[in-house]
Coordinates of C-alpha atoms in Angstrom, one line a residue:
X1 CA 0.0 0.0 0.0
X2 CA 2.9 2.3 0.7
X3 CA 3.8 2.5 -3.0
X4 CA 0.3 3.7 -3.8
X5 CA 0.4 6.7 -1.4
X6 CA 1.7 9.2 -3.9
X7 CA -0.9 12.0 -3.7
X8 CA 0.1 15.1 -1.8
X9 CA -1.8 18.1 -0.3
X10 CA -2.4 19.9 -3.6
X11 CA -4.2 16.8 -4.9
X12 CA -6.3 16.5 -1.8
X13 CA -7.2 20.2 -1.9
X14 CA -8.0 19.9 -5.7
X15 CA -10.4 17.0 -4.9
X16 CA -12.2 19.0 -2.2
X17 CA -12.5 22.1 -4.4
X18 CA -13.8 20.0 -7.3
X19 CA -16.6 18.6 -5.2
X20 CA -17.5 21.7 -3.2
X21 CA -17.6 24.1 -6.1
X22 CA -20.7 24.0 -8.2
X23 CA -22.5 26.5 -10.3
X24 CA -25.5 26.3 -8.0
X25 CA -23.3 27.9 -5.4
X26 CA -23.3 31.0 -7.5
X27 CA -27.1 31.1 -7.3
X28 CA -26.7 31.3 -3.5
X29 CA -24.3 34.3 -3.9
X30 CA -27.0 36.1 -5.9
X31 CA -29.6 35.3 -3.3
X32 CA -27.4 36.4 -0.5
X33 CA -26.4 39.7 -2.1
X34 CA -30.1 40.4 -2.9
X35 CA -31.1 39.7 0.7
X36 CA -28.3 41.4 2.6
X37 CA -26.1 43.3 0.2
X38 CA -22.4 42.8 0.8
X39 CA -23.1 42.0 4.5
X40 CA -23.9 38.5 3.1
X41 CA -20.1 38.0 3.5
X42 CA -20.7 37.7 7.3
X43 CA -23.1 34.8 6.7
X44 CA -20.5 33.2 4.4
X45 CA -17.8 33.5 7.0
X46 CA -20.0 32.0 9.8
X47 CA -20.9 29.1 7.5
X48 CA -17.3 28.6 6.6
X49 CA -16.4 28.4 10.3
X50 CA -19.1 25.8 11.0
X51 CA -18.0 23.7 8.0
X52 CA -14.3 23.8 9.2
X53 CA -15.6 22.3 12.5
X54 CA -17.2 19.5 10.4
X55 CA -13.9 18.9 8.6
X56 CA -12.1 18.6 11.9
X57 CA -14.7 16.1 13.2
X58 CA -14.6 14.0 10.0
X59 CA -10.8 14.0 10.2
X60 CA -10.9 12.5 13.7
X61 CA -13.5 9.8 12.6
X62 CA -11.3 9.0 9.7
X63 CA -8.3 8.6 12.0
X64 CA -10.2 6.3 14.3
X65 CA -11.4 4.1 11.4
X66 CA -9.0 4.6 8.5
X67 CA -9.2 3.2 5.0
X68 CA -12.9 2.3 5.1
X69 CA -14.8 2.1 1.8
X70 CA -18.2 2.9 3.4
X71 CA -17.0 6.1 5.0
X72 CA -19.6 8.1 6.8
X73 CA -22.1 5.3 7.1
X74 CA -19.6 3.1 8.9
X75 CA -18.6 5.9 11.3
X76 CA -22.2 6.2 12.2
X77 CA -22.7 2.5 12.7
X78 CA -20.0 2.7 15.4
X79 CA -21.2 5.9 16.8
X80 CA -25.0 5.7 17.0
X81 CA -26.0 2.2 15.7
X82 CA -27.9 1.0 12.7
X83 CA -31.3 2.9 13.1
X84 CA -29.8 6.4 13.2
X85 CA -27.3 5.4 10.4
X86 CA -30.1 4.2 8.2
X87 CA -32.1 7.4 9.0
X88 CA -29.3 9.9 8.4
X89 CA -27.3 8.2 5.6
X90 CA -30.1 6.8 3.5
X91 CA -32.2 9.8 4.2
X92 CA -30.1 12.8 4.8
X93 CA -27.1 11.9 2.6
X94 CA -28.7 10.1 -0.3
X95 CA -31.6 12.6 -0.6
X96 CA -29.4 15.6 0.0
X97 CA -26.9 14.6 -2.7
X98 CA -29.6 13.7 -5.2
X99 CA -31.1 17.2 -4.8
X100 CA -27.7 18.8 -4.9
X101 CA -26.9 17.0 -8.2
X102 CA -30.2 17.8 -9.7
X103 CA -29.7 21.5 -9.0
X104 CA -26.6 21.3 -11.3
X105 CA -28.8 19.9 -14.0
X106 CA -31.2 22.8 -13.5
X107 CA -28.4 25.3 -13.7
X108 CA -27.3 23.6 -17.0
X109 CA -30.7 24.4 -18.5
X110 CA -30.6 28.0 -17.3
X111 CA -27.0 28.5 -18.6
X112 CA -27.7 27.0 -22.0
X113 CA -30.8 29.2 -22.5
X114 CA -28.7 32.3 -21.8
X115 CA -25.9 31.1 -24.1
X116 CA -28.2 30.3 -26.9
X117 CA -31.4 32.4 -26.4
X118 CA -32.5 32.0 -30.1
X119 CA -32.8 28.2 -30.1
X120 CA -36.1 28.3 -28.1
X121 CA -35.5 24.8 -26.7
X122 CA -37.8 24.1 -23.7
X123 CA -35.7 24.3 -20.5
X124 CA -36.6 20.9 -19.2
X125 CA -35.3 19.3 -22.4
X126 CA -31.8 20.5 -21.7
X127 CA -31.8 18.8 -18.3
X128 CA -33.3 15.6 -19.6
X129 CA -30.6 15.4 -22.4
X130 CA -27.9 16.1 -19.9
X131 CA -29.0 13.5 -17.4
X132 CA -29.6 10.9 -20.1
X133 CA -26.0 11.3 -21.4
X134 CA -24.6 11.1 -17.8
X135 CA -26.7 8.0 -16.9
X136 CA -25.7 6.2 -20.2
X137 CA -22.0 6.9 -19.7
X138 CA -22.0 5.9 -16.1
X139 CA -23.8 2.6 -16.9
X140 CA -20.9 1.8 -19.2
X141 CA -18.5 2.4 -16.3
X142 CA -17.2 5.6 -17.9
X143 CA -16.3 8.4 -15.4
X144 CA -16.7 11.1 -18.0
X145 CA -14.4 13.7 -16.5
X146 CA -12.3 11.6 -14.1
X147 CA -9.0 13.0 -15.4
X148 CA -10.1 16.6 -16.0
X149 CA -12.6 17.3 -13.2
X150 CA -10.0 19.1 -11.1
X151 CA -8.9 21.1 -14.1
X152 CA -12.5 22.1 -14.7
X153 CA -13.1 23.1 -11.1
X154 CA -9.9 25.1 -10.9
X155 CA -10.7 26.8 -14.2
X156 CA -14.0 27.9 -12.8
X157 CA -12.6 29.1 -9.5
X158 CA -9.8 31.0 -11.1
X159 CA -12.2 32.5 -13.6
X160 CA -14.6 33.6 -10.9
X161 CA -11.8 35.1 -8.8
X162 CA -10.5 37.1 -11.8
X163 CA -14.0 38.3 -12.7
X164 CA -14.8 39.1 -9.1
X165 CA -11.6 41.2 -8.8
X166 CA -12.4 43.0 -12.1
X167 CA -15.8 43.9 -10.6
X168 CA -14.4 45.0 -7.3
X169 CA -11.9 47.2 -9.1
X170 CA -14.6 48.6 -11.5
X171 CA -12.6 47.3 -14.5
X172 CA -15.6 46.0 -16.5
X173 CA -17.1 47.2 -19.8
X174 CA -20.6 47.9 -18.5
X175 CA -21.9 50.8 -16.4
X176 CA -21.3 50.6 -12.7
X177 CA -24.6 50.3 -10.8
X178 CA -25.5 53.0 -8.4
X179 CA -26.7 51.1 -5.4
X180 CA -25.7 50.9 -1.7
X181 CA -22.7 48.5 -1.3
X182 CA -21.7 49.4 2.2
X183 CA -21.8 46.7 4.8
X184 CA -24.7 47.0 7.3
X185 CA -24.4 44.6 10.2
X186 CA -27.9 43.2 11.1
X187 CA -27.2 40.1 13.2
X188 CA -30.7 38.4 13.0
X189 CA -30.8 38.8 9.2
X190 CA -27.2 37.6 8.8
X191 CA -27.9 34.5 10.9
X192 CA -31.0 34.0 8.8
X193 CA -28.9 33.5 5.7
X194 CA -26.2 31.3 7.3
X195 CA -28.1 28.1 6.5
X196 CA -28.3 29.1 2.8
X197 CA -24.6 30.1 2.8
X198 CA -23.8 26.6 4.1
X199 CA -24.7 25.2 0.7
X200 CA -21.6 26.8 -0.8
X201 CA -19.3 24.6 1.3
X202 CA -20.9 21.1 1.3
X203 CA -18.8 18.2 0.1
X204 CA -15.4 18.6 1.7
X205 CA -15.7 15.2 3.3
X206 CA -15.2 13.6 -0.1
X207 CA -11.5 14.1 0.5
X208 CA -11.6 11.3 3.1
X209 CA -11.7 8.3 0.7
X210 CA -8.3 9.5 -0.6
X211 CA -6.8 8.5 2.8
X212 CA -5.3 5.2 1.6
X213 CA -3.6 6.9 -1.4
X214 CA -2.1 10.1 0.0
X215 CA 1.2 10.8 1.7
X216 CA 0.9 11.3 5.5
X217 CA -3.0 11.1 5.7
X218 CA -2.9 12.3 9.3
X219 CA -1.8 15.7 7.9
X220 CA -3.0 15.6 4.3
X221 CA -6.7 14.7 4.8
X222 CA -7.5 17.5 7.3
X223 CA -5.5 20.1 5.3
X224 CA -7.1 18.9 2.1
X225 CA -10.6 19.5 3.5
X226 CA -9.9 22.8 5.3
X227 CA -7.7 24.1 2.4
X228 CA -10.4 23.4 -0.1
X229 CA -13.0 25.3 2.1
X230 CA -10.7 28.3 2.4
X231 CA -9.9 28.5 -1.4
X232 CA -13.6 28.3 -2.3
X233 CA -14.3 31.1 0.3
X234 CA -11.7 33.4 -1.4
X235 CA -13.7 33.0 -4.7
X236 CA -16.9 33.7 -2.9
X237 CA -15.4 36.8 -1.2
X238 CA -14.7 38.5 -4.5
X239 CA -18.0 37.4 -6.1
X240 CA -20.1 38.7 -3.1
X241 CA -18.4 42.1 -3.5
X242 CA -18.0 42.1 -7.3
X243 CA -21.5 41.0 -8.5
X244 CA -23.4 44.1 -7.2
X245 CA -21.0 46.5 -8.9
X246 CA -22.5 45.6 -12.3
X247 CA -25.9 43.9 -11.5
X248 CA -28.7 45.2 -9.4
X249 CA -29.6 43.4 -6.2
X250 CA -33.1 42.8 -7.6
X251 CA -31.7 41.1 -10.7
X252 CA -29.3 39.0 -8.6
X253 CA -32.1 37.8 -6.4
X254 CA -34.6 36.9 -9.2
X255 CA -32.2 35.3 -11.7
X256 CA -31.5 31.6 -11.7
X257 CA -28.1 32.3 -13.3
X258 CA -26.8 35.4 -11.6
X259 CA -23.2 34.6 -12.6
X260 CA -24.3 34.8 -16.3
X261 CA -25.9 38.2 -15.8
X262 CA -22.7 39.4 -14.1
X263 CA -20.4 38.0 -16.9
X264 CA -22.5 39.7 -19.6
X265 CA -22.6 43.0 -17.6
X266 CA -18.9 42.9 -16.9
X267 CA -17.4 41.8 -20.2
X268 CA -20.3 41.8 -22.7
X269 CA -20.5 38.9 -25.2
X270 CA -17.0 37.7 -24.2
X271 CA -18.1 37.5 -20.6
X272 CA -21.2 35.6 -21.7
X273 CA -19.3 32.9 -23.4
X274 CA -16.3 32.8 -21.0
X275 CA -18.6 32.4 -18.0
X276 CA -20.9 30.1 -19.9
X277 CA -18.3 27.7 -21.2
X278 CA -16.6 27.1 -17.8
X279 CA -20.0 26.9 -16.1
X280 CA -21.3 24.3 -18.5
X281 CA -18.2 22.1 -18.0
X282 CA -18.5 22.5 -14.2
X283 CA -22.2 21.6 -14.3
X284 CA -21.6 18.4 -16.3
X285 CA -18.6 17.5 -14.1
X286 CA -20.5 18.0 -10.9
X287 CA -23.7 16.2 -12.0
X288 CA -21.6 13.3 -13.3
X289 CA -19.6 13.1 -10.0
X290 CA -22.9 12.9 -8.0
X291 CA -24.3 10.1 -10.2
X292 CA -21.1 8.2 -10.2
X293 CA -20.1 8.6 -6.5
X294 CA -23.7 8.2 -5.1
X295 CA -24.3 5.2 -7.3
X296 CA -21.3 3.4 -5.8
X297 CA -22.1 4.7 -2.3
X298 CA -25.5 3.2 -2.5
X299 CA -24.0 -0.1 -3.7
X300 CA -21.6 0.1 -0.7
X301 CA -24.5 0.8 1.7
X302 CA -26.4 -2.2 0.2
X303 CA -23.2 -4.3 0.8
X304 CA -23.4 -3.5 4.6
X305 CA -27.2 -4.1 4.7
X306 CA -28.3 -0.5 4.9
X307 CA -30.2 -0.8 1.5
X308 CA -31.8 -3.7 -0.4
X309 CA -29.3 -6.0 -2.1
X310 CA -30.5 -5.2 -5.6
X311 CA -28.6 -1.9 -5.3
X312 CA -25.4 -3.9 -5.4
X313 CA -26.1 -5.5 -8.8
X314 CA -23.5 -4.7 -11.5
X315 CA -23.7 -4.9 -15.2
X316 CA -21.1 -6.3 -17.5
X317 CA -19.1 -3.1 -17.3
X318 CA -18.9 -3.3 -13.5
X319 CA -21.3 -0.4 -12.9
X320 CA -23.9 -0.7 -10.1
X321 CA -26.7 -0.2 -12.6
X322 CA -29.7 -0.3 -10.2
X323 CA -28.2 2.4 -8.0
X324 CA -27.1 4.5 -11.0
X325 CA -30.6 4.3 -12.6
X326 CA -32.3 5.1 -9.3
X327 CA -30.2 8.2 -8.7
X328 CA -30.2 9.3 -12.4
X329 CA -34.0 9.0 -12.7
X330 CA -34.6 10.8 -9.4
X331 CA -32.3 13.6 -10.4
X332 CA -34.0 13.9 -13.8
X333 CA -37.4 14.3 -12.0
X334 CA -36.0 17.0 -9.8
X335 CA -34.4 18.8 -12.8
X336 CA -37.7 18.8 -14.8
X337 CA -39.7 19.9 -11.8
X338 CA -37.4 22.8 -10.9
X339 CA -37.1 23.9 -14.5
X340 CA -40.8 23.8 -15.1
X341 CA -41.6 25.6 -11.9
X342 CA -38.9 28.1 -11.3
X343 CA -40.0 28.7 -7.7
X344 CA -39.0 25.2 -6.8
X345 CA -35.3 25.8 -7.5
X346 CA -34.7 27.8 -4.4
X347 CA -37.0 25.6 -2.4
X348 CA -35.1 22.4 -3.4
X349 CA -31.8 24.1 -2.5
X350 CA -33.0 24.9 1.0
X351 CA -34.4 21.4 1.5
X352 CA -31.0 19.9 0.4
X353 CA -29.3 22.1 2.9
X354 CA -31.3 20.9 5.8
X355 CA -30.8 17.2 4.9
X356 CA -27.0 17.7 4.6
X357 CA -26.8 19.8 7.8
X358 CA -28.5 16.9 9.7
X359 CA -25.8 14.5 8.5
X360 CA -23.0 16.8 9.6
X361 CA -24.7 17.4 13.0
X362 CA -24.7 13.6 13.7
X363 CA -21.1 13.3 12.6
X364 CA -20.3 15.7 15.5
X365 CA -22.4 13.5 17.8
X366 CA -20.4 10.4 16.6
X367 CA -17.1 12.1 17.7
X368 CA -18.5 12.9 21.1
X369 CA -19.8 9.4 21.7
X370 CA -16.6 7.8 20.6
X371 CA -14.5 10.1 22.8
X372 CA -16.7 9.0 25.7
X373 CA -16.8 5.3 24.9
X374 CA -13.4 4.8 23.5
X375 CA -11.1 7.4 25.0
X376 CA -8.0 5.2 24.6
X377 CA -8.4 4.1 21.0
X378 CA -5.4 5.4 19.0
X379 CA -6.2 8.5 16.9
X380 CA -3.7 9.6 14.3
X381 CA -5.6 12.9 14.3
X382 CA -7.5 14.3 17.2
X383 CA -9.6 17.4 17.3
X384 CA -8.0 20.0 19.7
X385 CA -9.7 21.4 22.8
X386 CA -11.4 18.1 23.8
X387 CA -15.0 18.0 22.6
X388 CA -15.3 21.7 22.2
X389 CA -15.2 21.7 18.4
X390 CA -17.9 19.0 17.9
X391 CA -20.1 20.8 20.4
X392 CA -19.6 24.1 18.6
X393 CA -20.3 22.3 15.4
X394 CA -23.6 20.9 16.7
X395 CA -24.6 24.4 17.9
X396 CA -23.7 25.8 14.5
X397 CA -25.7 23.2 12.6
X398 CA -28.8 23.9 14.8
X399 CA -28.3 27.6 14.1
X400 CA -28.0 26.9 10.3
X401 CA -31.2 24.8 10.2
X402 CA -32.9 27.6 12.1
X403 CA -31.5 30.2 9.7
X404 CA -32.4 28.4 6.5
X405 CA -34.4 31.4 5.4
X406 CA -35.5 34.8 6.8
X407 CA -39.0 34.3 5.4
X408 CA -41.0 32.4 8.0
X409 CA -43.4 31.0 5.3
X410 CA -40.6 29.5 3.2
X411 CA -38.8 28.2 6.3
X412 CA -42.0 26.5 7.6
X413 CA -42.5 24.8 4.2
X414 CA -39.0 23.5 4.2
X415 CA -39.4 22.2 7.7
X416 CA -42.6 20.5 6.7
X417 CA -41.1 18.7 3.8
X418 CA -38.1 17.6 5.8
X419 CA -40.1 16.4 8.8
X420 CA -42.5 14.3 6.6
X421 CA -39.5 12.8 4.7
X422 CA -37.7 11.9 8.0
X423 CA -40.9 10.4 9.4
X424 CA -41.2 8.1 6.4
X425 CA -37.5 7.3 6.6
X426 CA -37.8 6.5 10.3
X427 CA -40.5 4.0 9.6
X428 CA -38.4 2.4 6.8
X429 CA -35.4 2.4 9.1
X430 CA -37.2 0.8 12.0
X431 CA -38.6 -2.1 9.9
X432 CA -35.4 -2.5 7.9
X433 CA -33.1 -2.8 11.0
X434 CA -35.5 -5.1 12.9
X435 CA -36.6 -7.4 10.1
X436 CA -33.8 -7.3 7.6
X437 CA -30.6 -6.5 9.5
X438 CA -31.9 -8.2 12.6
X439 CA -30.0 -5.8 14.9
X440 CA -30.9 -3.9 18.0
X441 CA -32.0 -0.4 16.8
X442 CA -29.6 1.7 18.8
X443 CA -26.8 -0.7 19.7
X444 CA -23.6 0.5 18.0
X445 CA -21.3 -1.8 16.1
X446 CA -17.8 -2.4 17.4
X447 CA -14.9 -0.9 15.5
X448 CA -13.6 -4.5 14.9
X449 CA -16.9 -5.5 13.3
X450 CA -17.0 -2.4 11.0
X451 CA -13.4 -3.0 10.0
X452 CA -14.3 -6.6 9.3
X453 CA -17.0 -5.4 6.8
X454 CA -14.2 -4.7 4.4
X455 CA -13.8 -8.5 4.0
X456 CA -16.5 -10.4 2.0
X457 CA -16.1 -13.3 4.4
X458 CA -17.9 -11.2 7.1
X459 CA -21.1 -11.2 5.1
X460 CA -20.9 -14.9 4.4
X461 CA -20.6 -15.5 8.2
X462 CA -23.5 -13.2 9.0
X463 CA -25.7 -14.9 6.4
X464 CA -24.9 -18.4 7.9
X465 CA -25.5 -17.1 11.4
X466 CA -28.9 -15.5 10.6
X467 CA -30.1 -18.4 8.6

């Protein structure tokens, strides 16, 4: 294995950036600017801090149980047992990632319509074509952008930093908009947008699977996650201040592609195609990554009995076709719905945020539980200051769920959808754990048992024991 550990910190950071950064994040910047003006940067900073806490907690869990293919699900099995793992991972993570990926498909349709306004192609058709191509390629075991995804992500982030700086310095071609760009500190409103700002940082935990393949994972994995969060924040900083120089707050808040409006206002037709080309590549890359990674994640969860066994089935190309088709079709449905009914785009975004925040919240709980139950287990990385960081992370996650929107009506609807979804998932989880897994609902697995799951003989033994 030592020979394989050739990746360094730059590769780990590139992976984090490639998975965190998506064009739907730019939609959030437009919404934040419209809601708070440049004071939205305070919401972004607070969300960044809470996500760094998550990166620290995930790093400790990775250090306790290194080199696991199941990742977060296996951490949760040891921390809280099968019922909560089934509820949060099958529910929060799978649903959250599905919505996240579908939002990229939606952004693809919006971007294409602004690049080629004279084609008059129905918006949902763009999304359907995109998802059909991605599903087909993944069913053939083809990771469409495996070798260039990091290049695409860095191209997007460098482009946005350059364009943000040009806006901040008033170096664009278009007229500067006369509107208030001073920072007004309004704490309740700022906290009311932290949950939405959280969306711009999700995904740093995808650096963890690189652990077996990097040099000095104790150092590289945490730095990879935190470094990617900071780099993405730098891009967001310039965009938050640059966008309102050339685009009105109203237009930023009502547009589904605020970055395209900004590119056109800043650099005219050149800005349209520069921003459009990089955005389209990033959208395709991100949507492809979600279908590919979530398909294999669901197959892995089926392998450890958290999902039905058919999700493990592979075709002749080695692709888990049931999982890929399930995710691809679900994402396509979300894309069509949010493109056909524009109001659903922002709503889906906030629902995805809540699901993902719940997952992060319980990761902090896992750290606290394992610190209490297994204080002497070796940890190559340990969060400093005792359990202070996971406690602050939990508080932050609760605050972000509470601050998912300043509009009480929208917030209530988001909560209603999430509560109904989690009730359904709780019923599924209860019967699945009791009848299928045949495990006590809340009894955690041991670390030895979770580590043994990496060997196929474990499941043969379990099958004989339960028969």
